[in-house]
Amino acid sequence: SNSPAPGGGSVSALAGALAAGLTSMVAALTHEKKEFLVKKPMMEDVGIHAQGLKDTLLYLVDEDTNAFNGILSAMRLPASSDEEKKTRKESILNANRCAIDIPLKVAETSFKVLELADKLVNEGNPNSVSDAGVAGELALAAVRGACMNVQINLAGFSGDDSFAEKAGSRSEELISDAETLHKQVFSNTLKVVESL
């Protein structure tokens, strides 16, 4: 539809949640195999961690939409008197801050999923390595997509400079780190596939 929400931020969170679901699945498929008995505790930890990240990201799907709707609501506030103008300005600033914080949280959480995908490519059941690799692809998309939302929301932000600088710097760092780790995940996935 032509509704602007849910949009790219929510879809980024959903991509991260799907990646977390896949990492949990690979952990479970490794956990149940007798030949990986020694890795059972590790896989249990990975699976539980992945489920927690998935739940967080699913929550953030709606939170991103709520953040966008919060901006629209703040912009619709009356601005007839000086008091109303002040209240409206503060509301818009707070709503914009939230619209930056939420996708930043999506990116940080999705990066943790990417780290789990990396672990599973190396430690998980080799027969499920492509699933771990796909989790890596989705996690990278989630980090990049969420950071794009941070950047576009920063472009319209006219509040606290230190907040904006910190958020912008963090999003750039997350993209760079995710791209580096993704290359490793992708390369190692293909190596495992070729060794089968």
C-alpha positions as YAML, in Angstrom:
chain: A
units: angstrom
residues:
- id: 1
  name: SER
  ca: [0.00, 0.00, 0.00]
- id: 2
  name: ASN
  ca: [1.04, 3.64, 0.01]
- id: 3
  name: SER
  ca: [1.30, 3.70, 3.82]
- id: 4
  name: PRO
  ca: [4.86, 4.67, 4.81]
- id: 5
  name: ALA
  ca: [4.87, 2.37, 7.85]
- id: 6
  name: PRO
  ca: [5.83, -0.33, 8.42]
- id: 7
  name: GLY
  ca: [8.78, 0.49, 6.19]
- id: 8
  name: GLY
  ca: [12.47, -0.22, 5.78]
- id: 9
  name: GLY
  ca: [13.27, -0.07, 9.48]
- id: 10
  name: SER
  ca: [10.65, -2.66, 10.38]
- id: 11
  name: VAL
  ca: [11.70, -4.85, 7.45]
- id: 12
  name: SER
  ca: [15.32, -4.63, 8.64]
- id: 13
  name: ALA
  ca: [14.23, -5.85, 12.07]
- id: 14
  name: LEU
  ca: [12.25, -8.66, 10.44]
- id: 15
  name: ALA
  ca: [15.29, -9.69, 8.37]
- id: 16
  name: GLY
  ca: [17.34, -9.79, 11.57]
- id: 17
  name: ALA
  ca: [14.66, -11.88, 13.27]
- id: 18
  name: LEU
  ca: [14.66, -14.35, 10.37]
- id: 19
  name: ALA
  ca: [18.45, -14.57, 10.59]
- id: 20
  name: ALA
  ca: [18.21, -15.25, 14.32]
- id: 21
  name: GLY
  ca: [15.61, -17.95, 13.68]
- id: 22
  name: LEU
  ca: [17.93, -19.65, 11.20]
- id: 23
  name: THR
  ca: [20.88, -19.54, 13.60]
- id: 24
  name: SER
  ca: [18.73, -21.12, 16.29]
- id: 25
  name: MET
  ca: [17.68, -23.84, 13.84]
- id: 26
  name: VAL
  ca: [21.30, -24.63, 12.90]
- id: 27
  name: ALA
  ca: [22.21, -24.79, 16.59]
- id: 28
  name: ALA
  ca: [19.33, -27.23, 17.18]
- id: 29
  name: LEU
  ca: [20.33, -29.37, 14.19]
- id: 30
  name: THR
  ca: [23.86, -29.59, 15.57]
- id: 31
  name: HIS
  ca: [22.72, -30.10, 19.17]
- id: 32
  name: GLU
  ca: [20.73, -33.25, 18.35]
- id: 33
  name: LYS
  ca: [23.48, -35.08, 16.43]
- id: 34
  name: LYS
  ca: [25.47, -37.74, 18.28]
- id: 35
  name: GLU
  ca: [28.65, -36.92, 16.37]
- id: 36
  name: PHE
  ca: [28.55, -33.36, 17.81]
- id: 37
  name: LEU
  ca: [27.96, -34.43, 21.41]
- id: 38
  name: VAL
  ca: [30.97, -32.45, 22.62]
- id: 39
  name: LYS
  ca: [29.43, -29.27, 21.16]
- id: 40
  name: LYS
  ca: [26.04, -29.80, 22.78]
- id: 41
  name: PRO
  ca: [26.50, -27.17, 25.58]
- id: 42
  name: MET
  ca: [27.82, -24.61, 23.08]
- id: 43
  name: MET
  ca: [24.91, -25.21, 20.71]
- id: 44
  name: GLU
  ca: [22.43, -24.94, 23.55]
- id: 45
  name: ASP
  ca: [23.91, -21.55, 24.49]
- id: 46
  name: VAL
  ca: [23.86, -20.38, 20.87]
- id: 47
  name: GLY
  ca: [20.27, -21.53, 20.39]
- id: 48
  name: ILE
  ca: [19.03, -19.80, 23.54]
- id: 49
  name: HIS
  ca: [20.94, -16.61, 22.67]
- id: 50
  name: ALA
  ca: [19.54, -16.67, 19.12]
- id: 51
  name: GLN
  ca: [15.98, -17.08, 20.38]
- id: 52
  name: GLY
  ca: [16.42, -14.07, 22.68]
- id: 53
  name: LEU
  ca: [17.78, -11.97, 19.81]
- id: 54
  name: LYS
  ca: [14.89, -13.09, 17.60]
- id: 55
  name: ASP
  ca: [12.35, -12.04, 20.23]
- id: 56
  name: THR
  ca: [14.03, -8.64, 20.62]
- id: 57
  name: LEU
  ca: [14.05, -8.08, 16.85]
- id: 58
  name: LEU
  ca: [10.40, -9.10, 16.47]
- id: 59
  name: TYR
  ca: [9.53, -6.55, 19.17]
- id: 60
  name: LEU
  ca: [11.56, -3.93, 17.28]
- id: 61
  name: VAL
  ca: [9.55, -4.56, 14.08]
- id: 62
  name: ASP
  ca: [6.57, -2.87, 15.71]
- id: 63
  name: GLU
  ca: [8.67, -0.39, 17.69]
- id: 64
  name: ASP
  ca: [10.14, 1.01, 14.47]
- id: 65
  name: THR
  ca: [6.63, 1.57, 13.10]
- id: 66
  name: ASN
  ca: [5.60, 3.15, 16.40]
- id: 67
  name: ALA
  ca: [8.63, 5.46, 16.26]
- id: 68
  name: PHE
  ca: [7.70, 6.65, 12.78]
- id: 69
  name: ASN
  ca: [4.08, 7.16, 13.82]
- id: 70
  name: GLY
  ca: [5.36, 9.10, 16.85]
- id: 71
  name: ILE
  ca: [7.04, 11.60, 14.53]
- id: 72
  name: LEU
  ca: [3.82, 12.04, 12.55]
- id: 73
  name: SER
  ca: [1.81, 12.55, 15.75]
- id: 74
  name: ALA
  ca: [4.30, 15.11, 17.07]
- id: 75
  name: MET
  ca: [4.23, 17.03, 13.79]
- id: 76
  name: ARG
  ca: [0.43, 17.20, 13.95]
- id: 77
  name: LEU
  ca: [0.45, 18.88, 17.37]
- id: 78
  name: PRO
  ca: [-1.02, 22.38, 17.44]
- id: 79
  name: ALA
  ca: [1.37, 25.33, 17.25]
- id: 80
  name: SER
  ca: [-0.85, 28.36, 17.79]
- id: 81
  name: SER
  ca: [0.64, 29.72, 21.01]
- id: 82
  name: ASP
  ca: [4.26, 29.96, 22.16]
- id: 83
  name: GLU
  ca: [3.59, 27.21, 24.71]
- id: 84
  name: GLU
  ca: [2.13, 24.92, 22.01]
- id: 85
  name: LYS
  ca: [5.08, 25.66, 19.72]
- id: 86
  name: LYS
  ca: [7.51, 24.77, 22.51]
- id: 87
  name: THR
  ca: [5.63, 21.55, 23.34]
- id: 88
  name: ARG
  ca: [5.46, 20.60, 19.63]
- id: 89
  name: LYS
  ca: [9.17, 21.26, 19.10]
- id: 90
  name: GLU
  ca: [10.13, 19.14, 22.13]
- id: 91
  name: SER
  ca: [7.78, 16.36, 21.05]
- id: 92
  name: ILE
  ca: [9.26, 16.30, 17.54]
- id: 93
  name: LEU
  ca: [12.79, 16.21, 18.96]
- id: 94
  name: ASN
  ca: [11.96, 13.31, 21.31]
- id: 95
  name: ALA
  ca: [10.16, 11.42, 18.54]
- id: 96
  name: ASN
  ca: [13.14, 11.89, 16.19]
- id: 97
  name: ARG
  ca: [15.52, 10.70, 18.90]
- id: 98
  name: CYS
  ca: [13.39, 7.56, 19.30]
- id: 99
  name: ALA
  ca: [13.34, 7.07, 15.51]
- id: 100
  name: ILE
  ca: [17.15, 7.02, 15.60]
- id: 101
  name: ASP
  ca: [17.51, 4.87, 18.72]
- id: 102
  name: ILE
  ca: [15.21, 2.08, 17.50]
- id: 103
  name: PRO
  ca: [16.98, 1.28, 14.21]
- id: 104
  name: LEU
  ca: [20.33, 1.61, 15.98]
- id: 105
  name: LYS
  ca: [19.13, -1.08, 18.40]
- id: 106
  name: VAL
  ca: [18.04, -3.17, 15.38]
- id: 107
  name: ALA
  ca: [21.51, -2.84, 13.86]
- id: 108
  name: GLU
  ca: [23.31, -3.71, 17.11]
- id: 109
  name: THR
  ca: [21.07, -6.72, 17.73]
- id: 110
  name: SER
  ca: [21.41, -7.92, 14.13]
- id: 111
  name: PHE
  ca: [25.19, -7.65, 14.39]
- id: 112
  name: LYS
  ca: [25.03, -10.06, 17.34]
- id: 113
  name: VAL
  ca: [23.08, -12.45, 15.10]
- id: 114
  name: LEU
  ca: [25.81, -12.15, 12.47]
- id: 115
  name: GLU
  ca: [28.38, -13.10, 15.13]
- id: 116
  name: LEU
  ca: [26.33, -16.22, 15.94]
- id: 117
  name: ALA
  ca: [26.11, -17.10, 12.23]
- id: 118
  name: ASP
  ca: [29.89, -16.84, 12.04]
- id: 119
  name: LYS
  ca: [30.25, -19.20, 15.01]
- id: 120
  name: LEU
  ca: [27.83, -21.71, 13.48]
- id: 121
  name: VAL
  ca: [29.55, -21.73, 10.10]
- id: 122
  name: ASN
  ca: [32.70, -22.83, 11.93]
- id: 123
  name: GLU
  ca: [31.23, -24.98, 14.70]
- id: 124
  name: GLY
  ca: [27.81, -26.10, 13.49]
- id: 125
  name: ASN
  ca: [26.62, -29.15, 11.59]
- id: 126
  name: PRO
  ca: [28.32, -28.86, 8.16]
- id: 127
  name: ASN
  ca: [25.15, -30.17, 6.48]
- id: 128
  name: SER
  ca: [23.38, -27.00, 7.70]
- id: 129
  name: VAL
  ca: [26.18, -24.58, 6.84]
- id: 130
  name: SER
  ca: [24.20, -22.96, 4.03]
- id: 131
  name: ASP
  ca: [21.48, -22.08, 6.55]
- id: 132
  name: ALA
  ca: [24.09, -20.38, 8.74]
- id: 133
  name: GLY
  ca: [25.37, -18.63, 5.62]
- id: 134
  name: VAL
  ca: [21.88, -17.39, 4.74]
- id: 135
  name: ALA
  ca: [21.53, -16.13, 8.33]
- id: 136
  name: GLY
  ca: [24.72, -14.15, 7.70]
- id: 137
  name: GLU
  ca: [23.27, -12.63, 4.52]
- id: 138
  name: LEU
  ca: [20.07, -11.59, 6.27]
- id: 139
  name: ALA
  ca: [21.91, -10.25, 9.31]
- id: 140
  name: LEU
  ca: [24.11, -8.07, 7.09]
- id: 141
  name: ALA
  ca: [21.03, -6.76, 5.27]
- id: 142
  name: ALA
  ca: [19.42, -6.03, 8.64]
- id: 143
  name: VAL
  ca: [22.45, -4.10, 9.91]
- id: 144
  name: ARG
  ca: [22.81, -2.09, 6.70]
- id: 145
  name: GLY
  ca: [19.09, -1.43, 6.39]
- id: 146
  name: ALA
  ca: [18.73, -0.32, 10.00]
- id: 147
  name: CYS
  ca: [21.77, 1.95, 9.69]
- id: 148
  name: MET
  ca: [20.32, 3.54, 6.56]
- id: 149
  name: ASN
  ca: [17.29, 4.41, 8.69]
- id: 150
  name: VAL
  ca: [19.54, 5.86, 11.38]
- id: 151
  name: GLN
  ca: [21.28, 8.01, 8.76]
- id: 152
  name: ILE
  ca: [18.09, 9.31, 7.12]
- id: 153
  name: ASN
  ca: [16.57, 10.14, 10.50]
- id: 154
  name: LEU
  ca: [19.78, 11.93, 11.51]
- id: 155
  name: ALA
  ca: [19.51, 14.06, 8.37]
- id: 156
  name: GLY
  ca: [16.33, 15.62, 9.75]
- id: 157
  name: PHE
  ca: [17.53, 15.79, 13.36]
- id: 158
  name: SER
  ca: [18.16, 19.26, 14.77]
- id: 159
  name: GLY
  ca: [18.72, 18.50, 18.43]
- id: 160
  name: ASP
  ca: [21.63, 17.49, 20.60]
- id: 161
  name: ASP
  ca: [24.80, 17.45, 18.47]
- id: 162
  name: SER
  ca: [26.59, 14.94, 20.71]
- id: 163
  name: PHE
  ca: [23.65, 12.50, 20.40]
- id: 164
  name: ALA
  ca: [23.63, 12.86, 16.61]
- id: 165
  name: GLU
  ca: [27.39, 12.51, 16.33]
- id: 166
  name: LYS
  ca: [27.43, 9.41, 18.54]
- id: 167
  name: ALA
  ca: [24.55, 7.75, 16.65]
- id: 168
  name: GLY
  ca: [26.07, 8.55, 13.25]
- id: 169
  name: SER
  ca: [29.47, 7.28, 14.27]
- id: 170
  name: ARG
  ca: [28.01, 4.09, 15.78]
- id: 171
  name: SER
  ca: [25.98, 3.32, 12.65]
- id: 172
  name: GLU
  ca: [29.04, 3.75, 10.41]
- id: 173
  name: GLU
  ca: [31.06, 1.50, 12.72]
- id: 174
  name: LEU
  ca: [28.34, -1.18, 12.68]
- id: 175
  name: ILE
  ca: [28.18, -1.18, 8.87]
- id: 176
  name: SER
  ca: [31.95, -1.48, 8.57]
- id: 177
  name: ASP
  ca: [32.21, -4.24, 11.19]
- id: 178
  name: ALA
  ca: [29.25, -6.14, 9.71]
- id: 179
  name: GLU
  ca: [30.65, -5.99, 6.18]
- id: 180
  name: THR
  ca: [34.03, -7.30, 7.37]
- id: 181
  name: LEU
  ca: [32.47, -10.13, 9.37]
- id: 182
  name: HIS
  ca: [30.05, -10.97, 6.56]
- id: 183
  name: LYS
  ca: [32.93, -11.50, 4.11]
- id: 184
  name: GLN
  ca: [34.38, -14.02, 6.54]
- id: 185
  name: VAL
  ca: [31.02, -15.78, 7.02]
- id: 186
  name: PHE
  ca: [30.40, -15.98, 3.28]
- id: 187
  name: SER
  ca: [33.90, -17.19, 2.47]
- id: 188
  name: ASN
  ca: [33.90, -19.81, 5.24]
- id: 189
  name: THR
  ca: [30.42, -21.00, 4.25]
- id: 190
  name: LEU
  ca: [31.64, -21.70, 0.72]
- id: 191
  name: LYS
  ca: [34.75, -23.47, 2.04]
- id: 192
  name: VAL
  ca: [32.62, -25.81, 4.15]
- id: 193
  name: VAL
  ca: [30.28, -26.47, 1.22]
- id: 194
  name: GLU
  ca: [33.24, -27.31, -1.03]
- id: 195
  name: SER
  ca: [34.61, -29.73, 1.57]
- id: 196
  name: LEU
  ca: [31.40, -31.78, 1.77]
...
